[in-house]
XYZ file of C-alpha atoms in Angstrom:
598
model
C 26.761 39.790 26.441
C 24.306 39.026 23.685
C 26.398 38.596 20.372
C 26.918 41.346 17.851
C 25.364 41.076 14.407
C 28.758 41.572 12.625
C 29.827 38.536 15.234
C 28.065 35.916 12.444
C 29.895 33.905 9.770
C 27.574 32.129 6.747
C 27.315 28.980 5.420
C 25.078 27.234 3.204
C 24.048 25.161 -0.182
C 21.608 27.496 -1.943
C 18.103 26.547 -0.537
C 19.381 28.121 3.049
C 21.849 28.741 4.976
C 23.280 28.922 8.532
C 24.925 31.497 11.030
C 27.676 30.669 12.697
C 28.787 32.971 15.446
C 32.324 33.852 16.586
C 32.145 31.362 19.570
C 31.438 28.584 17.636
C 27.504 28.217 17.876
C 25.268 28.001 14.957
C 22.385 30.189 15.836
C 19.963 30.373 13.255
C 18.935 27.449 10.685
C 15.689 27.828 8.793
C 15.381 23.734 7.020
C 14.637 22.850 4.493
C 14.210 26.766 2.944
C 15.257 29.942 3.534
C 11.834 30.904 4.813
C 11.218 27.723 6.524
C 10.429 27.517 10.518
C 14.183 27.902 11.955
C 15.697 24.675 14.275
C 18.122 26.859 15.640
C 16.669 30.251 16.954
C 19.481 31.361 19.335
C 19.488 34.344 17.292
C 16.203 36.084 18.248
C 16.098 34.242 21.357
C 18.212 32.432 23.924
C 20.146 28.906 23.885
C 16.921 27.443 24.554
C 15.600 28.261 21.147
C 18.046 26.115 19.861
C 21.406 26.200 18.703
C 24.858 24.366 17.900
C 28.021 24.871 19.881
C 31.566 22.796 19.043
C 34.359 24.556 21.025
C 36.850 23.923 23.264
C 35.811 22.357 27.178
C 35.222 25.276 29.229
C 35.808 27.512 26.445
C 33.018 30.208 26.925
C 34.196 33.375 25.021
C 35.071 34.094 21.394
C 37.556 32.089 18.872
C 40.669 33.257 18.082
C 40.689 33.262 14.121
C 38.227 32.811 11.731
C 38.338 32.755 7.900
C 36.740 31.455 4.580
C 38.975 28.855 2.643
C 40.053 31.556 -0.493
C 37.176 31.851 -2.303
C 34.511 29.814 -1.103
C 31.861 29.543 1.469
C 33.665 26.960 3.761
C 34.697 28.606 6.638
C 37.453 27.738 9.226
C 37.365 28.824 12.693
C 40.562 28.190 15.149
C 40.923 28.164 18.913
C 44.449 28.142 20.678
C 43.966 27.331 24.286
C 46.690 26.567 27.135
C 46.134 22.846 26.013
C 46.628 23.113 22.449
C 44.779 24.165 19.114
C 41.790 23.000 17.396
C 40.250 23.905 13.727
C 36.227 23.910 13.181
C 35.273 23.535 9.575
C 31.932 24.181 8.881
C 29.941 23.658 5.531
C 26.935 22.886 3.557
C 27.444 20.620 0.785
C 25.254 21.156 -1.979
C 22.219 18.904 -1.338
C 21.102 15.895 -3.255
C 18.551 14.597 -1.475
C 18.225 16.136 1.877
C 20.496 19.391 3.410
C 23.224 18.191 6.059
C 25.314 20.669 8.780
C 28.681 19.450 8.169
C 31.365 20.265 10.704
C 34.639 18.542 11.367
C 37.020 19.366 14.451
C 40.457 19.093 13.565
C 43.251 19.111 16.042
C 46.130 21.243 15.155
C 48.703 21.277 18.052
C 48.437 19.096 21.667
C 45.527 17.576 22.904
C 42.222 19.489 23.196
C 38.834 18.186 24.536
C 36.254 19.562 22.659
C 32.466 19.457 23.908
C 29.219 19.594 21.067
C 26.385 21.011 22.547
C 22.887 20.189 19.891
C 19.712 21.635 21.102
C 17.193 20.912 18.259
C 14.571 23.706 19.063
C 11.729 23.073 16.105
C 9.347 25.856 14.634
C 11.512 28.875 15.852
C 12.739 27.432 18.876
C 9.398 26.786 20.477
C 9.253 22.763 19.853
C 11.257 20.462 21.687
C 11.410 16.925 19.564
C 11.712 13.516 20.794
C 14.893 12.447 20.155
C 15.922 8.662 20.235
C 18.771 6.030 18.857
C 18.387 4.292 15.704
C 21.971 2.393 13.983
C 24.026 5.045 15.993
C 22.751 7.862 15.199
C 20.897 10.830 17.452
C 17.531 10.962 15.769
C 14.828 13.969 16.593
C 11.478 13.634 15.802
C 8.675 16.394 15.987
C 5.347 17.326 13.553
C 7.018 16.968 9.704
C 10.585 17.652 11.039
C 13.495 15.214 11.306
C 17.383 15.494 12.399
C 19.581 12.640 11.937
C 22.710 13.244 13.689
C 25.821 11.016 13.403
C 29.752 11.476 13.922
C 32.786 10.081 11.963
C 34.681 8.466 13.540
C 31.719 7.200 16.277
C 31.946 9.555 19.373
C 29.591 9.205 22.499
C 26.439 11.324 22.633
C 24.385 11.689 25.474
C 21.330 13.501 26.543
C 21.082 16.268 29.287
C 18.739 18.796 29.392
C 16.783 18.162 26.497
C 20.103 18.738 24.281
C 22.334 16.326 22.881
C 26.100 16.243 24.282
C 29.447 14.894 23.167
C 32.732 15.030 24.579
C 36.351 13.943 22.808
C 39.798 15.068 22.621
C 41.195 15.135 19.293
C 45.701 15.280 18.764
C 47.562 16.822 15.699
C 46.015 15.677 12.829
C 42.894 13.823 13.971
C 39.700 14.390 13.001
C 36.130 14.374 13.818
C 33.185 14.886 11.853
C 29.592 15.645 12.724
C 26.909 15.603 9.770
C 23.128 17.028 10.982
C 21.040 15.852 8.208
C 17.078 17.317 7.687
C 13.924 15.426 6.051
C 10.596 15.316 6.228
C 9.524 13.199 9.391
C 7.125 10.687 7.379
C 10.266 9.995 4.585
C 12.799 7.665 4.803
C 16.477 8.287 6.324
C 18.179 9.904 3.588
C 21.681 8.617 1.917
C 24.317 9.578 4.128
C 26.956 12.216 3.280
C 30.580 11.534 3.916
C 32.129 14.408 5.337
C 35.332 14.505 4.587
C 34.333 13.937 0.617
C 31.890 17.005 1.246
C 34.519 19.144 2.071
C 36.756 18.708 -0.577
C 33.734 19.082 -3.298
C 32.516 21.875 -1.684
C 35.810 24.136 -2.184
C 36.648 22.693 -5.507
C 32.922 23.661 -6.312
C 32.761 27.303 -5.028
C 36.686 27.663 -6.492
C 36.025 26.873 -9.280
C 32.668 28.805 -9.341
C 34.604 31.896 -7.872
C 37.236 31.821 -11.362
C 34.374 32.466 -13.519
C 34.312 36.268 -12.193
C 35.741 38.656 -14.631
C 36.339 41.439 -12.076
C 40.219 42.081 -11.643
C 39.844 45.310 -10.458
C 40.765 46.885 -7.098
C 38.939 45.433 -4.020
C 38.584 42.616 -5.836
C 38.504 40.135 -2.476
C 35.364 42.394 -1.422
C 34.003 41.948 -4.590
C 34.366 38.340 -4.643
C 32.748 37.546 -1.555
C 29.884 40.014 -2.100
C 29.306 37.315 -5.223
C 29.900 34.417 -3.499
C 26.871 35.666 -0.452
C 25.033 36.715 -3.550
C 24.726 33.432 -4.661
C 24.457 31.534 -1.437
C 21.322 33.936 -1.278
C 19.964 32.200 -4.304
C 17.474 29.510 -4.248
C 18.962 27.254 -6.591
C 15.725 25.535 -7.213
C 14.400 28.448 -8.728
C 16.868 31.095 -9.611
C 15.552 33.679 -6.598
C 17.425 35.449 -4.614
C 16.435 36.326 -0.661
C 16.871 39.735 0.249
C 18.648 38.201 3.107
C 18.971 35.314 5.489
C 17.449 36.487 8.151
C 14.047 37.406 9.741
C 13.880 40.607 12.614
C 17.537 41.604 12.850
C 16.555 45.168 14.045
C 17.414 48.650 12.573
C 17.334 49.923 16.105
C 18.381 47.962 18.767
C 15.304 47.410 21.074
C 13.391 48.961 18.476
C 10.477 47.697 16.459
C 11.306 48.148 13.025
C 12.083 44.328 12.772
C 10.727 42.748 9.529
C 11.092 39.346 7.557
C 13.411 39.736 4.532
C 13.842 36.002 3.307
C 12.318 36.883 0.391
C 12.640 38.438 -2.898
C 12.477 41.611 -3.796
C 11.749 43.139 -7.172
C 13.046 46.491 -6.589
C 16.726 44.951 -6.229
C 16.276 42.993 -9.922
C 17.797 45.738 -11.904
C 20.923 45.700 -9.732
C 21.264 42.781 -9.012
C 21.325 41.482 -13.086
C 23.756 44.322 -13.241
C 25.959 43.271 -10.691
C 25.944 39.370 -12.332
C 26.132 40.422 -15.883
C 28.942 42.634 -15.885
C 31.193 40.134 -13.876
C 30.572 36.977 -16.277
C 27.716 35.484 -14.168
C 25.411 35.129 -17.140
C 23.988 32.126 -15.900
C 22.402 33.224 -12.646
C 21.468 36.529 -14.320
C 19.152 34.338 -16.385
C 17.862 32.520 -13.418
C 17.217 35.496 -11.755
C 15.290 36.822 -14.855
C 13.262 33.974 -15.513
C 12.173 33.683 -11.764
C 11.579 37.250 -12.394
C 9.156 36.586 -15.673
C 7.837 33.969 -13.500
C 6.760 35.768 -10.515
C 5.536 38.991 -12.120
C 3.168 36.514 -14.919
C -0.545 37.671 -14.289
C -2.952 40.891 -14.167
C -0.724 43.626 -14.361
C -2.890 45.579 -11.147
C -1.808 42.556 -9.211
C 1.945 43.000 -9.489
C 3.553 42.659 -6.370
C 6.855 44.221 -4.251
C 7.870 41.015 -3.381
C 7.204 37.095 -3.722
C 8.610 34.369 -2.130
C 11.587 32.303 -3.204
C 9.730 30.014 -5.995
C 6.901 33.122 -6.320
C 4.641 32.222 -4.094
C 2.218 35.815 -3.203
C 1.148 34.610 -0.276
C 3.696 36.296 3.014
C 1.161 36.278 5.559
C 3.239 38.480 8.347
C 2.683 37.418 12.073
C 4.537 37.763 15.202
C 6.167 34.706 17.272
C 5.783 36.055 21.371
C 7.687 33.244 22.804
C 11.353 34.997 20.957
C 12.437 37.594 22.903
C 13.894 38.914 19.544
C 17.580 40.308 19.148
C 19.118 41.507 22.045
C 15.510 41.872 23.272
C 14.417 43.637 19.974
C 10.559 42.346 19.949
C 8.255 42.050 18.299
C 9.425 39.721 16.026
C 7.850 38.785 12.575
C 7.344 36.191 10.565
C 6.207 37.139 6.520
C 5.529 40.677 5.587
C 2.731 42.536 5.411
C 4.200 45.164 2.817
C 3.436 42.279 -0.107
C -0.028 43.774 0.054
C 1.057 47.593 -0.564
C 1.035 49.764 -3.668
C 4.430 50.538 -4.870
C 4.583 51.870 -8.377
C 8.392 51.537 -9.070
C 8.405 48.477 -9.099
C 6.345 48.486 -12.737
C 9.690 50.632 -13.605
C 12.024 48.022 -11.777
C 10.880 45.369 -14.067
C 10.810 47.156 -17.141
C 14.067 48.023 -16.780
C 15.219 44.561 -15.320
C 14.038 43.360 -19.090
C 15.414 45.510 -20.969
C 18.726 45.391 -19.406
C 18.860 41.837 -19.995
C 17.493 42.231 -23.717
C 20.583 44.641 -23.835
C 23.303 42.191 -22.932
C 22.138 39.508 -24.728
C 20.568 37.042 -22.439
C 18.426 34.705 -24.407
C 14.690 36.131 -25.454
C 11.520 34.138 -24.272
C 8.438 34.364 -26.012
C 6.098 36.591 -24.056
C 8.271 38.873 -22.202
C 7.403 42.361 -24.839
C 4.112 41.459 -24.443
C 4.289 41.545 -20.854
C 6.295 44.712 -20.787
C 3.364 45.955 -23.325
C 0.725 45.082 -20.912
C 2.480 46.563 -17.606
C 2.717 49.676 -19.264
C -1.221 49.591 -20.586
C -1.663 49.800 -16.593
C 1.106 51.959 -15.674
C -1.302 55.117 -18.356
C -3.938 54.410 -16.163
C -2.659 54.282 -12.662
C 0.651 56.178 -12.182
C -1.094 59.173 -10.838
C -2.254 57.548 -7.818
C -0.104 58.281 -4.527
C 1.756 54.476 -3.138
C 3.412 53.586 -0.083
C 6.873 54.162 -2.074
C 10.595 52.164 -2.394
C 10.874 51.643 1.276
C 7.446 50.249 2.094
C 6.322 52.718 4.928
C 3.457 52.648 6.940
C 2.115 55.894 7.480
C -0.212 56.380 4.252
C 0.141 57.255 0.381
C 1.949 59.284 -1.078
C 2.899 60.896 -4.125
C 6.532 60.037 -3.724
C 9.106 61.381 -6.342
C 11.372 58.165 -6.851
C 7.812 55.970 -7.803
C 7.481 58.632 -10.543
C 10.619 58.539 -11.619
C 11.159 54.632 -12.033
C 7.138 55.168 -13.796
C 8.958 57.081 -16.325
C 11.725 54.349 -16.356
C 9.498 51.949 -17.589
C 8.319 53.906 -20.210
C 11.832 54.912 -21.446
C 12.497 51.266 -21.657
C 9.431 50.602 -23.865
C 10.622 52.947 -25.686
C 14.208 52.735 -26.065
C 13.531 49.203 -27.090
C 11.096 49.602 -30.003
C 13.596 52.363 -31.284
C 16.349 49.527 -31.158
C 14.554 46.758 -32.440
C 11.977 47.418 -35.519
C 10.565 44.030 -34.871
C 8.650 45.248 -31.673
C 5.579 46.377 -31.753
C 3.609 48.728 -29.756
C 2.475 52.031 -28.928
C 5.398 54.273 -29.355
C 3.821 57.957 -29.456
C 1.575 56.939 -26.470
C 4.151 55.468 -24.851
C 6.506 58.806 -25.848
C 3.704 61.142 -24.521
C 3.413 59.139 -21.121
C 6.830 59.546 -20.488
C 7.379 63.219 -21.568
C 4.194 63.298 -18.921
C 5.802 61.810 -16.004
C 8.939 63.883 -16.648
C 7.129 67.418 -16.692
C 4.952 66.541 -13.426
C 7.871 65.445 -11.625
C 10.011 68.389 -12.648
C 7.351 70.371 -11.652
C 6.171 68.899 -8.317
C 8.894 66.697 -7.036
C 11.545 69.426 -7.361
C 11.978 72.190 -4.406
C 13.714 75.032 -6.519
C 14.070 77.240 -3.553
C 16.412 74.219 -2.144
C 17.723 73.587 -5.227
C 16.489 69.858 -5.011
C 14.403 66.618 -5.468
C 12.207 65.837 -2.413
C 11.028 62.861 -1.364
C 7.643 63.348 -2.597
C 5.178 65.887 -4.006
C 4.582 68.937 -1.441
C 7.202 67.580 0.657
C 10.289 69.463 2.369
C 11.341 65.918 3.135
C 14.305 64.158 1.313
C 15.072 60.772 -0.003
C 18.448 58.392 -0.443
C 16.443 56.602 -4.087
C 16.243 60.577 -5.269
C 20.486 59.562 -5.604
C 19.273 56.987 -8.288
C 17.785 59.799 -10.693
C 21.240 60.497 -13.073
C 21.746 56.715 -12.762
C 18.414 56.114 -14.748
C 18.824 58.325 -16.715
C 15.923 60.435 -15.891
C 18.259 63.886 -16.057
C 21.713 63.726 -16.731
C 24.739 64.065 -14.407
C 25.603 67.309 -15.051
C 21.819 69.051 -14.407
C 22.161 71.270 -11.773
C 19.338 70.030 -10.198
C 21.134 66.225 -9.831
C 24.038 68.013 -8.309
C 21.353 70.199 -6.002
C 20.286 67.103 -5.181
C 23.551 64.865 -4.274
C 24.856 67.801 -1.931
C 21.228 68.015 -0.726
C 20.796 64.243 0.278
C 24.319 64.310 1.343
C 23.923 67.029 4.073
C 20.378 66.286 5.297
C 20.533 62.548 5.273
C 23.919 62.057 6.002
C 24.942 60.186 9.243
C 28.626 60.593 9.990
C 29.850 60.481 6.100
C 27.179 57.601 5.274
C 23.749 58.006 4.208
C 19.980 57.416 5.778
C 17.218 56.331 4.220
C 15.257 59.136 4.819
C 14.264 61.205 8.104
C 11.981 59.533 10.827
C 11.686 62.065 12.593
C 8.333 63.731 10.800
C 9.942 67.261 9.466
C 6.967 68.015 7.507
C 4.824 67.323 10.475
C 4.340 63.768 9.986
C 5.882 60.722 10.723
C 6.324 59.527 6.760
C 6.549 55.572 7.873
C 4.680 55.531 10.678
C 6.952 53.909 12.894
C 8.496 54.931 16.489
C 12.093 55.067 16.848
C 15.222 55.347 14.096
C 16.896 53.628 12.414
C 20.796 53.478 11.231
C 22.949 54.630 8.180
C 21.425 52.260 4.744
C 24.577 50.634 3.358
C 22.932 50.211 -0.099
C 22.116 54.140 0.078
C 25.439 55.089 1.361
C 26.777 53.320 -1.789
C 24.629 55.062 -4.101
C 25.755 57.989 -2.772
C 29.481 56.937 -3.904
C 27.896 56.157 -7.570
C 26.060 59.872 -7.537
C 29.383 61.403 -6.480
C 31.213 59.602 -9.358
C 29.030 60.258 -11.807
C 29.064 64.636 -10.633
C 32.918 64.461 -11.068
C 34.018 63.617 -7.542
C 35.701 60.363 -7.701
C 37.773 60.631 -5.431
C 35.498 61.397 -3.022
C 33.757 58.471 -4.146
C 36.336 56.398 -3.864
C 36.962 57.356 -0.067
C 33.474 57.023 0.186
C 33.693 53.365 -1.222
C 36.930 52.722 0.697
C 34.849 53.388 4.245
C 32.230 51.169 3.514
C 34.202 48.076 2.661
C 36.087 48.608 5.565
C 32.480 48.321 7.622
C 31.949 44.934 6.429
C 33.342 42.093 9.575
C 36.194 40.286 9.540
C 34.828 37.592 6.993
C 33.328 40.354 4.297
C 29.415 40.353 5.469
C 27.566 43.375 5.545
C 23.694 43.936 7.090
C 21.556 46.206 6.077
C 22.469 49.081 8.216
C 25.429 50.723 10.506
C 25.387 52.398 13.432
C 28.290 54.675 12.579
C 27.976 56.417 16.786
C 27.755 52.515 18.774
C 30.030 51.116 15.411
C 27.652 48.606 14.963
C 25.588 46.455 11.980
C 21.998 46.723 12.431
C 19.278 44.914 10.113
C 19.127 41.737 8.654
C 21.959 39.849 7.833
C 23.667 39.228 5.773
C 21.671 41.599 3.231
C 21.888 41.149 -0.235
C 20.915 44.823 -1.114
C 24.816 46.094 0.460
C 26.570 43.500 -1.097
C 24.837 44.124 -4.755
C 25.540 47.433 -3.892
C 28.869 46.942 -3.372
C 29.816 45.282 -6.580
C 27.893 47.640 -8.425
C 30.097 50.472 -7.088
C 32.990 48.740 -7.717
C 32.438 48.209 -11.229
C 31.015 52.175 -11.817
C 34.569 53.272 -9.679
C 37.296 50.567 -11.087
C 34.839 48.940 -14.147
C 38.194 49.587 -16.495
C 40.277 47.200 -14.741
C 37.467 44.456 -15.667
C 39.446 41.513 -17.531
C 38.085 40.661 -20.854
């Protein structure tokens, strides 16, 4: 049985992170970045593409417990066998030099031999390196890459099968650490890290990081650890934040709707500064918005969907043929080609990013009006041209209705901030006039009156999840008819036993809109918007059911992908996505934002 996507724990230290599955194996390891080639491929592949196994000998099925140390990302996981009981701690200490794999095998109760299986698979699992002894240590050499891996106390290692083995049987009490260290292959070794030291860091560090959130509200445990993957998402280095840790986690099982997400995405900036401001995470909002001022810097016509994790433009998307991808969902992809498309909400997405943090007081920089006055000099120009839209499809332009709408975002931002602050300058009436523009066309030609609703773009019968956003922008209020058209709409057309799609794939209007084959499941991040539109009509307590499902979808350590399968009751999509959990905590606050300590 391959393993479920809900069957993965994380770990990591803020330049990547690992996934640890429920029987003990770390499958997937991308060093020394998120978006770096993965040693441990398991994933999208087989054992042979590399992975990391510490269990009980002869132990071949799941664990029997598994849980984060309260409120941090070091995660225990526990086997009871007829011999005795072990713990598995794994971590990843936050780096000073190089990124070590720290795991330490505990014994609990008896005697229990445990068995450390370490196949090093290079490049996505297709590069098997020469590995060697040097002062004790396993050493694996191949191309830049280079794995130093030791034990504490000194257990024997041995090769078989182009893996590394190790055998021991640890008591009550007694404990063994391994440390996996990565560096460049022409550096030095790098200082070693002491385990046990690591560990107790690494919880006082992510406790102590985890008392700074203001939230006291309901669900607060669900909200905490949405935070806590939101920041192991982060690329410390830089302030960004990866979509998610993952590359070609499908939306369909056996599908091909299996892209790269480890990298950022501007369309999430205005929720996710949301999410961080109004829980006391000032600074990472202001990482987030700097990398954000950083990124975007340049010709406003070359504004992009997405950059990598310190900006880079650059995702060239390929396809790796010797994975087999997950459970046998090929192809899959490296990059992503939807850098290069058209997508004009994403002018509105940073507009509004800006202005939110203007709003709540994060420090000013010099050039940011002037780069909100230049991205809207474009935006007169160009925001009647059709785009490929929020969700990136691949089956042509269009004139889609939520691009429009986020188009007159960023104008009401302009000019909502020149009305607050006299010292702006700009051009307020033309500024005015473009978005009293944008608002009349879309009223006009994004709105089905017959149907009482939004569509998902101009001439279309077609509906989209984003139209959900419209009363949260503020484009028409709450109580418009046509929002509440719209809700019920999006609600019965889209909805997927009580959650929400994306939109149809199934070509209504005669066309299939993103060109792909195949579905795709219910969009957690949609399905929670859904809660935030039903609040805001006057049907909490809908909402709050609503709400109440989805955390309950999340697996047994509080991680949620992109999709669900609500028929197979499975996660599909990458994993763990950052999009749900912002989504999440932004629910939260809209539902239970009163209970907020001061």
């Amino acid at each position: 049985m391959h393993p479920r996507i809900e069957d993965y724990a994380l770990i990591g230290d803020e330049q990547t992170v690992a996934l640890v599955g429920m029987d003990g194996s770390v499958d997937w390891l991308c060093l020394p970045r998120f978006d770096s080639g993965a040693c441990f491929a398991r994933l999208l592949g087989d054992e042979e593409n590399g992975h990391w196994r510490i269990a009980p000998k002869g132990v071949k099925g799941h664990c029997t417990r598994r849980a984060y140390r309260p409120d941090t990302l070091v995660l225990d996981t526990e086997w009871e066998t007829a011999e005795g009981a072990i713990r598995v701690t794994d971590l990843m200490p936050q780096r000073e030099a190089a990124p070590d794999v720290v795991r330490i095998v505990e014994g609990l109760r008896g005697r229990v031999t445990v068995r450390s299986t370490l196949r090093l698979r290079f490049d996505y699992g297709s590069i098997v390196p020469w590995m060697r002894r040097v002062d004790g240590h396993r050493v694996a050499v191949a191309g830049p890459d280079a794995a130093w891996l030791r034990s504490e106390p000194p257990v024997r290692t041995w090769g078989q099968d182009f893996s590394t083995l190790s055998e021991f049987t640890v008591g009550p009490g007694e404990r063994v650490a391994f440390v996996l260290t990565w560096h460049p292959s022409h550096h030095t070794r790098p200082p070693l890290c002491d385990p046990f030291e690591a560990l107790e860091t690494s919880v006082a560090g992510w406790q102590a990081w985890s008392a700074r959130c203001r939230y006291r509200g309901p669900y607060r445990d669900a909200v905490l650890r949405s935070l806590i993957t939101l920041k192991a998402l982060t690329y410390a280095p830089t302030g960004g934040i990866a979509a998610a840790a993952t590359t070609s986690l499908p939306e369909e099982l056996g599908g091909v709707r299996n892209w790269d997400y480890r990298y950022c995405w501007l369309r999430d900036s205005t929720l996710t500064l949301n999410a961080l401001l109004a829980v006391g995470y000032q600074e990472e909002a202001e990482a987030w918005r700097d990398w954000l001022l950083r990124a975007v810097a340049g010709d406003p016509a070359e504004l992009q969907i997405m950059y990598g994790l310190a900006g880079e433009r650059r995702l060239p998307e390929y396809e790796v043929p010797w994975l087999a991808g997950f459970a046998g969902s090929a192809p899959v992809r490296i990059g992503n080609g939807a850098v290069k498309q058209r997508q004009l909400d994403v002018y509105g997405e940073v507009l509004d990013s800006l202005s939110l943090a203007r709003r709540s007081g994060l420090p000013s920089k010099p050039h940011m009006w002037s780069l909100q006055a230049l991205l809207l000099k474009f935006l007169r120009t160009e925001w009647h041209k059709p785009d490929e839209g929020l969700w990136e499809v691949r089956g042509g332009q269009r004139h889609f209705v939520h691009s429009k709408v986020m188009v007159w975002v960023a104008a009401d931002r302009a000019v909502r901030g020149m009305e607050d602050d006299p010292s702006l300058h700009g051009d307020l009436a033309g500024w005015r006039a473009l978005r009293d523009e944008v608002h009349a066309e879309v009223c006009a030609k994004g709105y089905d009156p017959d149907r009482n609703t939004f569509t998902q773009y101009y001439g279309s019968r077609e509906l989209d999840a984003a139209l959900l956003l419209i009363p949260r922008v503020g484009f028409l209020p709450p109580d418009d008819p046509r929002v509440i058209g719209t809700v019920d709409a999006v609600r019965e057309e889209l909805g997927h036993s009580g959650l929400v799609r994306r939109y149809s794939t199934e070509g209504g209007d005669g066309a299939v809109v993103d060109g792909l084959p195949g579905d795709e499941g219910a969009f957690l991040a949609c399905s929670f918007w859904l809660a935030d539109a039903l609040h805001m009509t006057g049907r909490t307590q809908e909402a709050r059911d609503l709400f109440d499902r989805l955390v309950g979808l999340a697996n047994d350590v509080g991680l949620l992908a992109e999709e669900y399968d609500p028929v197979a009751g499975r996660h599909l999509g990458n994993f763990p996505q950052a999009f749900s959990h912002i989504g999440l905590v932004n629910t939260a606050l809209a539902l239970f934002g009163g209970a907020q300590a001061p």
